[in-house]
Coordinates of N, CA and C in Angstrom, one line a residue:
X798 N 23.8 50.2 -8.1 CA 23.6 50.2 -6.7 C 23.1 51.5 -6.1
X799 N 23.4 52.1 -7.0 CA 22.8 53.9 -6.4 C 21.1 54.0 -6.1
X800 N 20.6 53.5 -7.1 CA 19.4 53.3 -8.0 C 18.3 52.2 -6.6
X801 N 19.0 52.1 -6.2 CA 18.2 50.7 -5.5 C 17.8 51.4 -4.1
X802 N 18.4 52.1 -3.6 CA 17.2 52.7 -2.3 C 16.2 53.5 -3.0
X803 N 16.2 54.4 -3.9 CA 15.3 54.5 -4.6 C 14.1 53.5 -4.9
X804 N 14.8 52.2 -5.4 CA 13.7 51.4 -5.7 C 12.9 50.7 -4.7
X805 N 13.9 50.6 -3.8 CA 13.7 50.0 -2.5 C 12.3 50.9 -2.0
X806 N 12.5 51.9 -1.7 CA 11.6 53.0 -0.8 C 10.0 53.7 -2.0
X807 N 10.0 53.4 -3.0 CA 8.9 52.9 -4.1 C 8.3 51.7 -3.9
X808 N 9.2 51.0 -3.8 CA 8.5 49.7 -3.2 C 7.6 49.2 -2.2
X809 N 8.4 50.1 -1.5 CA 7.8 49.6 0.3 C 6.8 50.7 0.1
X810 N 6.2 51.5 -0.6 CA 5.2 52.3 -0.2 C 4.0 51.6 -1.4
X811 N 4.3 51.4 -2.6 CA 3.7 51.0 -3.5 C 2.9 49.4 -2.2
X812 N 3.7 48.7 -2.0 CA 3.5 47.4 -1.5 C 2.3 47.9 -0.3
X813 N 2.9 48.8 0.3 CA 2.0 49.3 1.4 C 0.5 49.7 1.1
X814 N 0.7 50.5 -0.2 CA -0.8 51.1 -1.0 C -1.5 50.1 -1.6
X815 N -1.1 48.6 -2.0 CA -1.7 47.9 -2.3 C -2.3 47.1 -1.4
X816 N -1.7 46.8 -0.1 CA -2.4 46.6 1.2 C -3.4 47.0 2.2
X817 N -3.4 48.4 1.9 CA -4.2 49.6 2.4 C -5.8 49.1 1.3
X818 N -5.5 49.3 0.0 CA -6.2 49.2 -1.3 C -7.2 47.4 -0.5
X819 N -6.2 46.9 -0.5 CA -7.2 45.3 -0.2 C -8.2 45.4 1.1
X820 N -7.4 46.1 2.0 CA -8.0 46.1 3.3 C -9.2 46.8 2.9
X821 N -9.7 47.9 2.3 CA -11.1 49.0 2.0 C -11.8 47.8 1.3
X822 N -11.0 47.1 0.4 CA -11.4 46.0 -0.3 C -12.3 45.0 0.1
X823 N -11.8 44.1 1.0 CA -11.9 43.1 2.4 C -13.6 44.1 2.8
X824 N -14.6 43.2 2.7 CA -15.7 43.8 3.8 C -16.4 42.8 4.3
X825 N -15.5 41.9 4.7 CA -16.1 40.6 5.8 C -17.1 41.4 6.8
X826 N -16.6 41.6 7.3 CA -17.5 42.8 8.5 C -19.0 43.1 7.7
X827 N -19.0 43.3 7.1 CA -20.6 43.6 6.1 C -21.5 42.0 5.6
X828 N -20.5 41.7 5.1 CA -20.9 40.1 4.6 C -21.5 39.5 6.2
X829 N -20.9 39.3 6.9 CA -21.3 38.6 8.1 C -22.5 39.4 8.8
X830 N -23.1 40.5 8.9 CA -23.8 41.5 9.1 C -24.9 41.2 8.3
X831 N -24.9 41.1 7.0 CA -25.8 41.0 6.2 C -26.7 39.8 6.1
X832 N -25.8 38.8 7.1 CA -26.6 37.4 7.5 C -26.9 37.2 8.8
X833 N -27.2 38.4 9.6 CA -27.6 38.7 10.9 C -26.7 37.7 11.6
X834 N -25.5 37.7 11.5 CA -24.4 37.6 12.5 C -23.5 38.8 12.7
X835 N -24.0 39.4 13.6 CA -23.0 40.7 14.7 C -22.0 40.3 15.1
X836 N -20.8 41.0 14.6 CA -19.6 41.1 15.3 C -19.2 43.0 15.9
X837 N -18.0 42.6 16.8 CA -17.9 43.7 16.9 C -17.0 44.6 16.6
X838 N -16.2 43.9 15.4 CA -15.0 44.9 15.1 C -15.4 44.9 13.3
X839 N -14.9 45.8 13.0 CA -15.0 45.5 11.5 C -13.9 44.8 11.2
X840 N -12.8 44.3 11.4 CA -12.0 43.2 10.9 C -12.3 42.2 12.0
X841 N -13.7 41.1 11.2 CA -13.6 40.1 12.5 C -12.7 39.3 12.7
X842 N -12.1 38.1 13.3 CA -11.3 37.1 13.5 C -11.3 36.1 12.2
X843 N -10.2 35.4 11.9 CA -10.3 34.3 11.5 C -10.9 33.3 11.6
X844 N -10.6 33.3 12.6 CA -11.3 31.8 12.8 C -12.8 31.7 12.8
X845 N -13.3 33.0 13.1 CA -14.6 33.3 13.3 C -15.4 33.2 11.7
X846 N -14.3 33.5 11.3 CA -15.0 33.4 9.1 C -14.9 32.0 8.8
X847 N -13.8 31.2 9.4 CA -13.6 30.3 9.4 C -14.5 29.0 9.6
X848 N -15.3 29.2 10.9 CA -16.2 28.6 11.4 C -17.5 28.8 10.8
X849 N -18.0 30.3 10.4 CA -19.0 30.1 9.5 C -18.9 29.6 8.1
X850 N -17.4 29.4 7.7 CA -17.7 28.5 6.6 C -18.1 27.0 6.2
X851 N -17.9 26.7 7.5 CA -17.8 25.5 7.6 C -19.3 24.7 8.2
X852 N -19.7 25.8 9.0 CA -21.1 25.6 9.2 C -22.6 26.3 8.1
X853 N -22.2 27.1 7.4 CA -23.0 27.4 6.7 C -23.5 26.4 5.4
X854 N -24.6 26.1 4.9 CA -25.0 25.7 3.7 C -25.1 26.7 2.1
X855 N -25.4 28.1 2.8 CA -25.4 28.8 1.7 C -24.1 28.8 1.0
X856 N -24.5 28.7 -0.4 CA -23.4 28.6 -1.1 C -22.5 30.0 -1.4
X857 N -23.5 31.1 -1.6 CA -23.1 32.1 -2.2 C -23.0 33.0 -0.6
X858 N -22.9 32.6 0.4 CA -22.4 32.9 1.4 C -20.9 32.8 1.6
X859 N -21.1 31.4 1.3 CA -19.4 30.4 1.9 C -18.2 31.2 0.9
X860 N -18.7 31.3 -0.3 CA -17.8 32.2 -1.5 C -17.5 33.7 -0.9
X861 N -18.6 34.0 -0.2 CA -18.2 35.5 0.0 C -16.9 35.7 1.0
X862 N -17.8 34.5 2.0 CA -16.6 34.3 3.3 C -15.0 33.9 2.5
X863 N -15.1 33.0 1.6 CA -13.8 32.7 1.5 C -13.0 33.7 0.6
X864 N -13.8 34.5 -0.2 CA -13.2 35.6 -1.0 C -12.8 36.6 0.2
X865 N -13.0 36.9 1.6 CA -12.6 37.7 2.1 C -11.2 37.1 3.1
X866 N -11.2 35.7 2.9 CA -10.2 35.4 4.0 C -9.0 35.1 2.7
X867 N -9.3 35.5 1.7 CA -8.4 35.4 0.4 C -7.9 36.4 0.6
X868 N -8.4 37.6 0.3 CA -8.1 39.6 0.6 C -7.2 39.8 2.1
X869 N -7.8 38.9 2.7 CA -7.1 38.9 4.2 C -6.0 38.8 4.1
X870 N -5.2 37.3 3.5 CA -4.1 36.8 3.3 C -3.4 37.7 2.3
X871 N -4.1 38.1 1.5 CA -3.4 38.7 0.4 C -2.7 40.3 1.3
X872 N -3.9 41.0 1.9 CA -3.0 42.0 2.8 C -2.0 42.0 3.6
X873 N -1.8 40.3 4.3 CA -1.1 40.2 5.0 C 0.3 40.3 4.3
X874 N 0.5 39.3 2.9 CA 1.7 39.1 2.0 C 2.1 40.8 2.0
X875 N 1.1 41.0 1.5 CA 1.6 42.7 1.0 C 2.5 43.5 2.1
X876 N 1.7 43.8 3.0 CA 2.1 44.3 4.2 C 3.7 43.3 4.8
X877 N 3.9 42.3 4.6 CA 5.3 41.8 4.9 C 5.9 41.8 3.8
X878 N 5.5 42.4 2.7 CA 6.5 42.6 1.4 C 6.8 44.3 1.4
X879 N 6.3 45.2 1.9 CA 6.2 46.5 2.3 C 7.4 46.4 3.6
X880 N 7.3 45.8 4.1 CA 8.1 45.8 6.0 C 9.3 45.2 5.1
X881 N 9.4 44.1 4.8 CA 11.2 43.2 4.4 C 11.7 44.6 3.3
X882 N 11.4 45.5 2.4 CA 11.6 46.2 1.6 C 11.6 47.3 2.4
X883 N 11.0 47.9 3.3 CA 11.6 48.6 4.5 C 12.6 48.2 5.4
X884 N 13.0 47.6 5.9 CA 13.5 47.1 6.7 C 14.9 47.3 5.5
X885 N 15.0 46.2 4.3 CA 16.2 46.6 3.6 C 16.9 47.9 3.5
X886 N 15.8 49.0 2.8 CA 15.6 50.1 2.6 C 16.7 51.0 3.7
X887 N 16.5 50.7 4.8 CA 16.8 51.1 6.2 C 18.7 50.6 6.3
X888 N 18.7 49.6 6.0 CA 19.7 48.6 6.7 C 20.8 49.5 5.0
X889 N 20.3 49.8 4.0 CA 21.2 50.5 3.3 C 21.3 51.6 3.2
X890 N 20.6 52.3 4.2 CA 20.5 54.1 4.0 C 21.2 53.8 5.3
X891 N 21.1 52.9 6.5 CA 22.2 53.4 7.3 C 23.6 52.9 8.0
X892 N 24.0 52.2 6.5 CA 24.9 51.0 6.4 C 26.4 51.7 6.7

C-alpha cells in the first residue's frame, strides 16, 4: 500500500506524456490544409473531420482523416486515464 502513490503519480504523468505525445502526433489541421480546406484552429472540430469523411471520394484522404480522429480518441482515453489516476493519487495523499 505504501508503493501505490508512488505508482499512482508515475502513472498519471506517464498517461499524460503519452497524450501530449499523440496530440504533436494528431496533424488533422495539416491534412485538411493540404486539400485546400482552411480551418482556423489547429485542432479542428469533429464533426468537421467527420463530414469531410463522409463527403470526400479520395481514398487516401478519408484514411488520413480517420487516422486522425483515431489519435483524437486515443488522446482523449489517455488524458482521462491521467485525470482518474490523479484524482486517486489525490484522494490517498489526502485521505
Amino acid at each position: 500500500m505504501e508503493s501505490l502513490p508512488g505508482f499512482l503519480a508515475i502513472s498519471c504523468f506517464c498517461f499524460f506524456l503519452v497524450a501530449a505525445i499523440i496530440t504533436l502526433i494528431n496533424n488533422s489541421a495539416a491534412i485538411l490544409l493540404s486539400h485546400g480546406i482552411f480551418v482556423q484552429s489547429s485542432y479542428p472540430a469533429t464533426s468537421l473531420l467527420k463530414r469531410h469523411i463522409k463527403s470526400t471520394s479520395d481514398i487516401r484522404f478519408k484514411k488520413s482523416l480517420k487516422k486522425a480522429l483515431v489519435l483524437r480518441k486515443l488522446h482523449q482515453l489517455f488524458i482521462m486515464f491521467s485525470l482518474i489516476s490523479g484524482v486517486f493519487l489525490v484522494i490517498l495523499t489526502f485521505k
